[in-house]
Amino acid sequence: MVGEEQKERRSTANLNSVFYAESYHPIQAGSIDGTDILPHDNAIYRALLCSNAGLYDPFGDPKAIGDPYSTLFVGHLSQFTTEQTLQKEMNKYGRVKNLRIVRHIVTGASRGYAFVEFETDRDMRRAYTDAHHKVIDDSEIIVDYNRQRLMSGWIPRRLGGGLGGKKESGQLRFGGRERPFRAPLGVGKGEWEEDYNLNRRPIPWDDLKRLGIPPPPEGRYMSRFQAPSPPRRARSLEDARDSSHKHDKRSNHSHRQDRSISRERSSGRQERSMDKEDFSHRQRTHGRKRGDRRSPSHDHSSDRSSMDRSRHSRKRQKSSRDRHDMKSPSLDHSSDETSTYREERRQSHNARDDRWSPRTDDPFGDT
């Protein structure tokens, strides 16, 4: 029972596992799990004939110009989408260098797909990640890298190849971003024969190798929600040296920036500490000055209070004298009477002296 449960879990895990085609083979593109060795329809026969005879040259299209690593394929376009509308939408992910909507050679109507070339590979990868299933003119678009010039063995749709398709046509093609290969349910290389009880057919490894079909990546499957990364530009030795030299320059520059930043931070810390010390010193000196200012103000206040007290005492003395004068008016009259009495006595004494003094005009006098 435990073994059967493990087998069921493995089968369900395989149902949710997928893988994508790295190179194009017409027979494999027509298989849902990438392990078929016989074509299913006449279109696959035609594509296989073109592939074996070399009737298709992916680099022979004179209109296919520009850098393939910076070119994005856009499909499922609306018939009303123009170059201006598409360029406006693609400019959100990077600067568009060139844009071409594929049109019918006679009518000039849109064929529903286009090629957009960006300035850099980074902009192309950003649009490859973010623009998938975006709605433009009420139509949900799909995006992919330029498989015509970057995928080995590519055969276009008009020759029986391509990827995707509709169920109604009966010519579905697997291995792309929209319809990846499902993990095969067949017996792998490291599995035992008892796994045949789950009605799993063995994977024809020898036939796949004989036909030149890439085998399934055992143990390296992806989830349905994971998108394959587009191929990157192969760098030469000179480019690697230049990039390493640039990386060294950038690292040195970053180290210099880090050193300068650390120095600035240390200097800023020192300046802040000095500012704190100056501020504390200023506070202390300011406190002292305030204390010095308070002492003379206190002295002035004491002087003022003493002056006020002396002034108040003088006023009080004056008021007391005034009250005393108002209470004893008889003393003043007595003093006046005394002075008049003295004056009268003086006058009477003078008169008496005049009375008893000898007369100067007396004839009987001595003189």
CSV table of C-alpha atoms in Angstrom, one decimal:
chain,number,residue,atom,x,y,z
A,1,MET,CA,0.0,0.0,0.0
A,2,VAL,CA,2.8,2.4,0.8
A,3,GLY,CA,4.4,1.7,-2.6
A,4,GLU,CA,1.2,2.4,-4.4
A,5,GLU,CA,0.7,5.7,-2.6
A,6,GLN,CA,4.2,6.7,-3.5
A,7,LYS,CA,3.6,5.8,-7.1
A,8,GLU,CA,0.3,7.8,-7.2
A,9,ARG,CA,2.1,10.8,-5.6
A,10,ARG,CA,4.8,10.6,-8.2
A,11,SER,CA,2.3,10.4,-11.0
A,12,THR,CA,0.4,13.5,-9.7
A,13,ALA,CA,3.7,15.3,-9.4
A,14,ASN,CA,4.5,14.5,-13.0
A,15,LEU,CA,1.2,15.9,-14.1
A,16,ASN,CA,2.1,19.3,-12.6
A,17,SER,CA,5.6,19.2,-14.0
A,18,VAL,CA,6.5,20.6,-17.4
A,19,PHE,CA,9.6,21.3,-19.5
A,20,TYR,CA,10.3,23.5,-22.5
A,21,ALA,CA,12.0,22.9,-25.8
A,22,GLU,CA,15.6,24.3,-26.1
A,23,SER,CA,15.9,23.2,-29.8
A,24,TYR,CA,13.2,22.6,-32.3
A,25,HIS,CA,12.3,19.2,-33.8
A,26,PRO,CA,9.1,18.8,-35.8
A,27,ILE,CA,8.2,15.4,-34.4
A,28,GLN,CA,8.9,16.4,-30.8
A,29,ALA,CA,6.8,19.6,-31.3
A,30,GLY,CA,3.8,17.5,-32.2
A,31,SER,CA,4.0,15.4,-29.0
A,32,ILE,CA,2.4,16.4,-25.8
A,33,ASP,CA,5.2,14.9,-23.6
A,34,GLY,CA,8.0,15.2,-26.1
A,35,THR,CA,8.6,11.4,-26.4
A,36,ASP,CA,6.8,10.6,-29.7
A,37,ILE,CA,8.9,9.1,-32.5
A,38,LEU,CA,6.3,9.3,-35.3
A,39,PRO,CA,4.5,12.3,-36.8
A,40,HIS,CA,0.8,12.8,-36.1
A,41,ASP,CA,-0.3,14.8,-39.1
A,42,ASN,CA,0.8,15.8,-42.6
A,43,ALA,CA,2.0,19.2,-41.5
A,44,ILE,CA,4.6,17.5,-39.3
A,45,TYR,CA,5.7,15.5,-42.4
A,46,ARG,CA,6.1,18.7,-44.3
A,47,ALA,CA,8.0,20.4,-41.5
A,48,LEU,CA,10.3,17.4,-41.1
A,49,LEU,CA,11.0,17.4,-44.9
A,50,CYS,CA,11.9,21.1,-44.8
A,51,SER,CA,14.1,20.5,-41.8
A,52,ASN,CA,16.0,17.5,-43.3
A,53,ALA,CA,16.4,19.0,-46.7
A,54,GLY,CA,17.3,22.4,-45.4
A,55,LEU,CA,14.7,24.2,-47.4
A,56,TYR,CA,14.2,26.9,-44.8
A,57,ASP,CA,16.9,29.5,-43.9
A,58,PRO,CA,16.0,31.4,-40.7
A,59,PHE,CA,18.5,34.1,-41.6
A,60,GLY,CA,17.4,34.5,-45.2
A,61,ASP,CA,14.5,36.9,-44.4
A,62,PRO,CA,15.6,40.4,-45.6
A,63,LYS,CA,13.0,42.0,-43.2
A,64,ALA,CA,14.4,40.2,-40.2
A,65,ILE,CA,17.0,42.8,-39.1
A,66,GLY,CA,18.3,44.0,-35.8
A,67,ASP,CA,19.7,42.3,-32.8
A,68,PRO,CA,17.9,39.0,-32.1
A,69,TYR,CA,18.8,39.1,-28.4
A,70,SER,CA,17.0,42.4,-28.1
A,71,THR,CA,14.0,41.5,-30.3
A,72,LEU,CA,10.7,40.4,-28.8
A,73,PHE,CA,8.0,38.4,-30.6
A,74,VAL,CA,4.4,39.6,-29.9
A,75,GLY,CA,1.5,37.4,-30.9
A,76,HIS,CA,-2.3,37.4,-30.8
A,77,LEU,CA,-2.5,41.0,-31.8
A,78,SER,CA,-5.8,42.6,-32.7
A,79,GLN,CA,-6.5,43.5,-36.3
A,80,PHE,CA,-7.0,47.1,-35.1
A,81,THR,CA,-3.6,47.5,-33.4
A,82,THR,CA,-1.3,49.9,-35.1
A,83,GLU,CA,2.4,50.5,-34.9
A,84,GLN,CA,1.9,53.6,-32.8
A,85,THR,CA,-0.3,51.8,-30.3
A,86,LEU,CA,2.1,48.9,-29.9
A,87,GLN,CA,5.1,51.2,-29.6
A,88,LYS,CA,3.3,53.2,-26.9
A,89,GLU,CA,2.6,50.0,-24.9
A,90,MET,CA,6.1,48.6,-25.4
A,91,ASN,CA,7.8,51.9,-24.3
A,92,LYS,CA,6.6,51.1,-20.8
A,93,TYR,CA,9.3,48.4,-20.5
A,94,GLY,CA,12.1,50.1,-22.3
A,95,ARG,CA,13.1,52.2,-25.3
A,96,VAL,CA,12.0,50.7,-28.5
A,97,LYS,CA,14.5,50.9,-31.3
A,98,ASN,CA,12.6,49.2,-34.1
A,99,LEU,CA,9.1,47.8,-34.6
A,100,ARG,CA,7.5,45.8,-37.4
A,101,ILE,CA,4.0,44.4,-37.6
A,102,VAL,CA,3.8,41.5,-40.1
A,103,ARG,CA,1.1,42.2,-42.7
A,104,HIS,CA,-0.4,40.4,-45.7
A,105,ILE,CA,1.6,41.0,-48.8
A,106,VAL,CA,-1.5,41.8,-50.9
A,107,THR,CA,-4.1,43.3,-48.6
A,108,GLY,CA,-1.8,44.8,-46.1
A,109,ALA,CA,-3.9,43.6,-43.2
A,110,SER,CA,-2.2,42.6,-40.0
A,111,ARG,CA,-1.3,38.9,-39.6
A,112,GLY,CA,-1.6,39.2,-35.8
A,113,TYR,CA,2.0,39.2,-34.7
A,114,ALA,CA,4.9,41.6,-34.6
A,115,PHE,CA,8.6,41.9,-33.8
A,116,VAL,CA,9.8,44.6,-31.4
A,117,GLU,CA,13.5,45.5,-31.0
A,118,PHE,CA,14.6,47.2,-27.9
A,119,GLU,CA,17.7,49.2,-27.2
A,120,THR,CA,19.2,46.8,-24.7
A,121,ASP,CA,18.8,43.1,-23.8
A,122,ARG,CA,17.6,44.1,-20.3
A,123,ASP,CA,14.6,46.0,-21.7
A,124,MET,CA,13.7,43.0,-23.8
A,125,ARG,CA,13.9,40.6,-20.8
A,126,ARG,CA,11.7,43.0,-18.8
A,127,ALA,CA,9.1,43.1,-21.5
A,128,TYR,CA,9.4,39.3,-21.8
A,129,THR,CA,8.5,38.9,-18.1
A,130,ASP,CA,5.9,41.7,-17.6
A,131,ALA,CA,4.1,42.0,-21.0
A,132,HIS,CA,3.0,38.4,-21.3
A,133,HIS,CA,-0.9,38.2,-21.4
A,134,LYS,CA,-1.2,41.9,-21.5
A,135,VAL,CA,-4.4,43.3,-23.0
A,136,ILE,CA,-4.0,45.6,-26.0
A,137,ASP,CA,-7.1,46.7,-27.9
A,138,ASP,CA,-9.3,44.1,-26.2
A,139,SER,CA,-6.9,41.3,-27.2
A,140,GLU,CA,-4.7,39.3,-24.8
A,141,ILE,CA,-1.2,39.2,-26.3
A,142,ILE,CA,1.6,36.7,-25.8
A,143,VAL,CA,5.3,37.5,-25.9
A,144,ASP,CA,8.3,35.3,-26.6
A,145,TYR,CA,11.9,35.7,-27.6
A,146,ASN,CA,12.9,35.6,-31.3
A,147,ARG,CA,12.9,31.9,-31.9
A,148,GLN,CA,13.3,32.3,-35.6
A,149,ARG,CA,16.9,33.4,-35.2
A,150,LEU,CA,17.8,32.1,-31.7
A,151,MET,CA,16.3,28.6,-31.7
A,152,SER,CA,18.2,25.9,-33.6
A,153,GLY,CA,16.2,23.8,-36.1
A,154,TRP,CA,13.3,26.3,-36.1
A,155,ILE,CA,10.6,25.8,-38.7
A,156,PRO,CA,7.8,28.4,-39.1
A,157,ARG,CA,4.1,27.8,-38.9
A,158,ARG,CA,3.5,28.2,-42.6
A,159,LEU,CA,5.8,25.2,-43.3
A,160,GLY,CA,4.1,22.9,-40.7
A,161,GLY,CA,6.2,23.9,-37.7
A,162,GLY,CA,5.8,26.7,-35.1
A,163,LEU,CA,4.4,26.5,-31.6
A,164,GLY,CA,1.0,26.8,-30.1
A,165,GLY,CA,-2.0,26.6,-32.4
A,166,LYS,CA,-5.7,25.9,-31.9
A,167,LYS,CA,-7.4,22.7,-31.0
A,168,GLU,CA,-9.9,23.1,-33.8
A,169,SER,CA,-7.1,22.9,-36.4
A,170,GLY,CA,-5.8,19.6,-35.0
A,171,GLN,CA,-2.3,20.9,-35.4
A,172,LEU,CA,-1.2,21.7,-31.9
A,173,ARG,CA,2.5,22.3,-31.3
A,174,PHE,CA,4.1,21.9,-27.8
A,175,GLY,CA,7.3,23.0,-26.2
A,176,GLY,CA,6.6,26.7,-26.2
A,177,ARG,CA,5.7,29.2,-23.5
A,178,GLU,CA,2.0,28.7,-23.9
A,179,ARG,CA,1.9,24.9,-24.3
A,180,PRO,CA,4.9,23.3,-22.7
A,181,PHE,CA,5.7,19.6,-22.7
A,182,ARG,CA,4.2,17.6,-19.9
A,183,ALA,CA,6.4,15.4,-17.9
A,184,PRO,CA,6.2,11.9,-19.5
A,185,LEU,CA,4.4,9.2,-17.5
A,186,GLY,CA,6.6,6.5,-19.0
A,187,VAL,CA,9.3,4.6,-17.1
A,188,GLY,CA,12.4,6.5,-16.6
A,189,LYS,CA,16.0,5.2,-16.6
A,190,GLY,CA,16.3,4.7,-12.9
A,191,GLU,CA,12.9,3.2,-12.3
A,192,TRP,CA,12.1,-0.5,-11.8
A,193,GLU,CA,9.9,-2.8,-14.0
A,194,GLU,CA,7.2,-3.0,-11.3
A,195,ASP,CA,6.2,0.5,-12.3
A,196,TYR,CA,4.5,-1.0,-15.3
A,197,ASN,CA,1.5,-1.8,-13.1
A,198,LEU,CA,0.5,1.9,-13.5
A,199,ASN,CA,0.1,1.4,-17.3
A,200,ARG,CA,3.2,3.5,-18.0
A,201,ARG,CA,5.0,2.8,-21.2
A,202,PRO,CA,8.7,3.0,-21.3
A,203,ILE,CA,10.4,6.1,-22.8
A,204,PRO,CA,12.1,5.2,-26.1
A,205,TRP,CA,15.5,6.5,-25.2
A,206,ASP,CA,17.3,4.8,-28.1
A,207,ASP,CA,14.8,5.9,-30.7
A,208,LEU,CA,14.9,9.5,-29.5
A,209,LYS,CA,18.7,9.4,-29.7
A,210,ARG,CA,18.6,7.9,-33.2
A,211,LEU,CA,16.1,10.6,-34.5
A,212,GLY,CA,18.0,13.5,-32.9
A,213,ILE,CA,15.2,14.4,-30.6
A,214,PRO,CA,16.3,15.9,-27.3
A,215,PRO,CA,15.2,13.5,-24.4
A,216,PRO,CA,13.1,14.8,-21.4
A,217,PRO,CA,15.2,16.3,-18.6
A,218,GLU,CA,14.9,13.7,-15.9
A,219,GLY,CA,14.7,15.3,-12.5
A,220,ARG,CA,14.9,18.9,-13.9
A,221,TYR,CA,11.2,19.6,-14.6
A,222,MET,CA,9.7,23.0,-14.0
A,223,SER,CA,6.3,24.1,-12.7
A,224,ARG,CA,3.6,25.4,-15.0
A,225,PHE,CA,3.9,28.8,-13.3
A,226,GLN,CA,7.5,29.1,-14.1
A,227,ALA,CA,8.6,30.7,-17.4
A,228,PRO,CA,11.8,29.7,-19.2
A,229,SER,CA,14.4,32.4,-19.4
A,230,PRO,CA,15.3,33.6,-22.9
A,231,PRO,CA,18.7,32.7,-24.3
A,232,ARG,CA,21.5,35.1,-23.4
A,233,ARG,CA,24.3,36.4,-25.6
A,234,ALA,CA,27.3,34.2,-25.8
A,235,ARG,CA,30.3,36.2,-24.6
A,236,SER,CA,33.8,35.9,-26.1
A,237,LEU,CA,37.0,36.0,-24.2
A,238,GLU,CA,37.6,39.6,-25.0
A,239,ASP,CA,34.0,40.5,-23.8
A,240,ALA,CA,34.6,38.5,-20.6
A,241,ARG,CA,37.9,40.3,-20.0
A,242,ASP,CA,36.3,43.6,-20.7
A,243,SER,CA,33.4,42.8,-18.4
A,244,SER,CA,35.8,41.6,-15.7
A,245,HIS,CA,37.8,44.7,-16.1
A,246,LYS,CA,34.7,46.8,-15.8
A,247,HIS,CA,33.6,44.8,-12.8
A,248,ASP,CA,37.0,45.4,-11.2
A,249,LYS,CA,36.6,49.1,-12.0
A,250,ARG,CA,33.1,49.2,-10.5
A,251,SER,CA,34.3,47.3,-7.5
A,252,ASN,CA,37.2,49.6,-7.0
A,253,HIS,CA,34.9,52.6,-7.5
A,254,SER,CA,32.4,51.1,-5.1
A,255,HIS,CA,35.2,50.5,-2.5
A,256,ARG,CA,36.3,54.1,-2.9
A,257,GLN,CA,32.7,55.3,-2.5
A,258,ASP,CA,32.3,53.1,0.6
A,259,ARG,CA,35.6,54.5,2.0
A,260,SER,CA,34.5,58.1,1.2
A,261,ILE,CA,31.1,57.4,2.8
A,262,SER,CA,32.7,55.9,5.9
A,263,ARG,CA,35.1,58.8,6.1
A,264,GLU,CA,32.2,61.3,5.7
A,265,ARG,CA,30.3,59.4,8.4
A,266,SER,CA,33.2,59.4,10.8
A,267,SER,CA,33.8,63.1,10.1
A,268,GLY,CA,30.2,63.7,10.6
A,269,ARG,CA,30.3,61.8,13.9
A,270,GLN,CA,33.3,63.8,15.0
A,271,GLU,CA,31.6,67.1,14.0
A,272,ARG,CA,28.5,66.1,15.9
A,273,SER,CA,30.5,65.2,19.0
A,274,MET,CA,32.3,68.5,18.7
A,275,ASP,CA,29.0,70.3,18.2
A,276,LYS,CA,27.7,68.6,21.3
A,277,GLU,CA,30.8,69.6,23.3
A,278,ASP,CA,30.5,73.2,22.1
A,279,PHE,CA,26.8,73.2,22.9
A,280,SER,CA,27.4,71.8,26.4
A,281,HIS,CA,30.2,74.4,26.9
A,282,ARG,CA,27.9,77.2,25.7
A,283,GLN,CA,25.2,76.0,28.0
A,284,ARG,CA,27.6,76.0,30.9
A,285,THR,CA,29.0,79.5,30.1
A,286,HIS,CA,25.5,80.8,29.4
A,287,GLY,CA,24.4,79.5,32.8
A,288,ARG,CA,27.4,81.2,34.5
A,289,LYS,CA,26.6,84.4,32.7
A,290,ARG,CA,23.0,84.2,33.7
A,291,GLY,CA,24.2,83.7,37.3
A,292,ASP,CA,26.4,86.8,37.0
A,293,ARG,CA,23.5,88.7,35.6
A,294,ARG,CA,21.2,87.6,38.4
A,295,SER,CA,23.6,88.8,41.2
A,296,PRO,CA,23.8,92.5,40.2
A,297,SER,CA,20.1,92.5,39.5
A,298,HIS,CA,19.6,91.2,43.0
A,299,ASP,CA,21.8,94.0,44.3
A,300,HIS,CA,19.9,96.6,42.4
A,301,SER,CA,16.7,95.2,43.8
A,302,SER,CA,18.1,95.4,47.4
A,303,ASP,CA,19.2,99.0,46.8
A,304,ARG,CA,15.8,99.9,45.4
A,305,SER,CA,14.1,98.3,48.4
A,306,SER,CA,16.3,100.2,50.8
A,307,MET,CA,15.7,103.4,49.0
A,308,ASP,CA,12.0,102.7,49.0
A,309,ARG,CA,12.2,102.0,52.7
A,310,SER,CA,14.0,105.2,53.4
A,311,ARG,CA,11.6,107.2,51.3
A,312,HIS,CA,8.7,105.5,53.1
A,313,SER,CA,10.2,106.3,56.5
A,314,ARG,CA,10.7,110.0,55.5
A,315,LYS,CA,7.1,110.1,54.4
A,316,ARG,CA,6.0,108.5,57.6
A,317,GLN,CA,8.0,111.0,59.7
A,318,LYS,CA,6.6,113.9,57.8
A,319,SER,CA,3.1,112.6,58.1
A,320,SER,CA,3.7,112.1,61.9
A,321,ARG,CA,4.9,115.7,62.2
A,322,ASP,CA,1.9,117.0,60.4
A,323,ARG,CA,-0.4,115.0,62.6
A,324,HIS,CA,1.5,116.4,65.7
A,325,ASP,CA,1.2,119.9,64.5
A,326,MET,CA,-2.5,119.4,63.9
A,327,LYS,CA,-3.0,117.9,67.4
A,328,SER,CA,-1.1,120.7,69.4
A,329,PRO,CA,-2.0,124.1,68.1
A,330,SER,CA,-2.0,125.7,71.7
A,331,LEU,CA,1.7,125.3,72.0
A,332,ASP,CA,2.1,127.6,69.1
A,333,HIS,CA,-0.1,130.3,70.6
A,334,SER,CA,1.7,130.0,74.0
A,335,SER,CA,4.9,130.5,72.3
A,336,ASP,CA,3.6,133.6,70.5
A,337,GLU,CA,2.3,134.9,73.8
A,338,THR,CA,5.6,134.3,75.5
A,339,SER,CA,7.4,136.1,72.8
A,340,THR,CA,5.1,139.1,73.1
A,341,TYR,CA,5.4,139.1,76.9
A,342,ARG,CA,9.2,139.1,76.6
A,343,GLU,CA,9.0,141.9,74.1
A,344,GLU,CA,6.8,144.0,76.5
A,345,ARG,CA,9.1,143.4,79.4
A,346,ARG,CA,12.1,144.4,77.3
A,347,GLN,CA,10.3,147.6,76.3
A,348,SER,CA,9.3,148.3,79.9
A,349,HIS,CA,12.8,147.7,81.1
A,350,ASN,CA,14.1,150.1,78.5
A,351,ALA,CA,11.6,152.6,79.6
A,352,ARG,CA,12.6,152.3,83.2
A,353,ASP,CA,16.2,152.8,82.3
A,354,ASP,CA,15.3,155.9,80.4
A,355,ARG,CA,13.4,157.1,83.4
A,356,TRP,CA,16.2,156.9,86.0
A,357,SER,CA,19.1,157.9,83.7
A,358,PRO,CA,20.6,161.4,84.3
A,359,ARG,CA,19.5,164.0,81.9
A,360,THR,CA,22.1,165.4,79.6
A,361,ASP,CA,20.5,168.8,79.6
A,362,ASP,CA,20.3,169.1,83.4
A,363,PRO,CA,22.0,172.3,84.6
A,364,PHE,CA,22.9,170.8,87.9
A,365,GLY,CA,24.5,167.9,86.6
A,366,ASP,CA,28.2,167.1,86.5
A,367,THR,CA,28.5,167.7,82.8
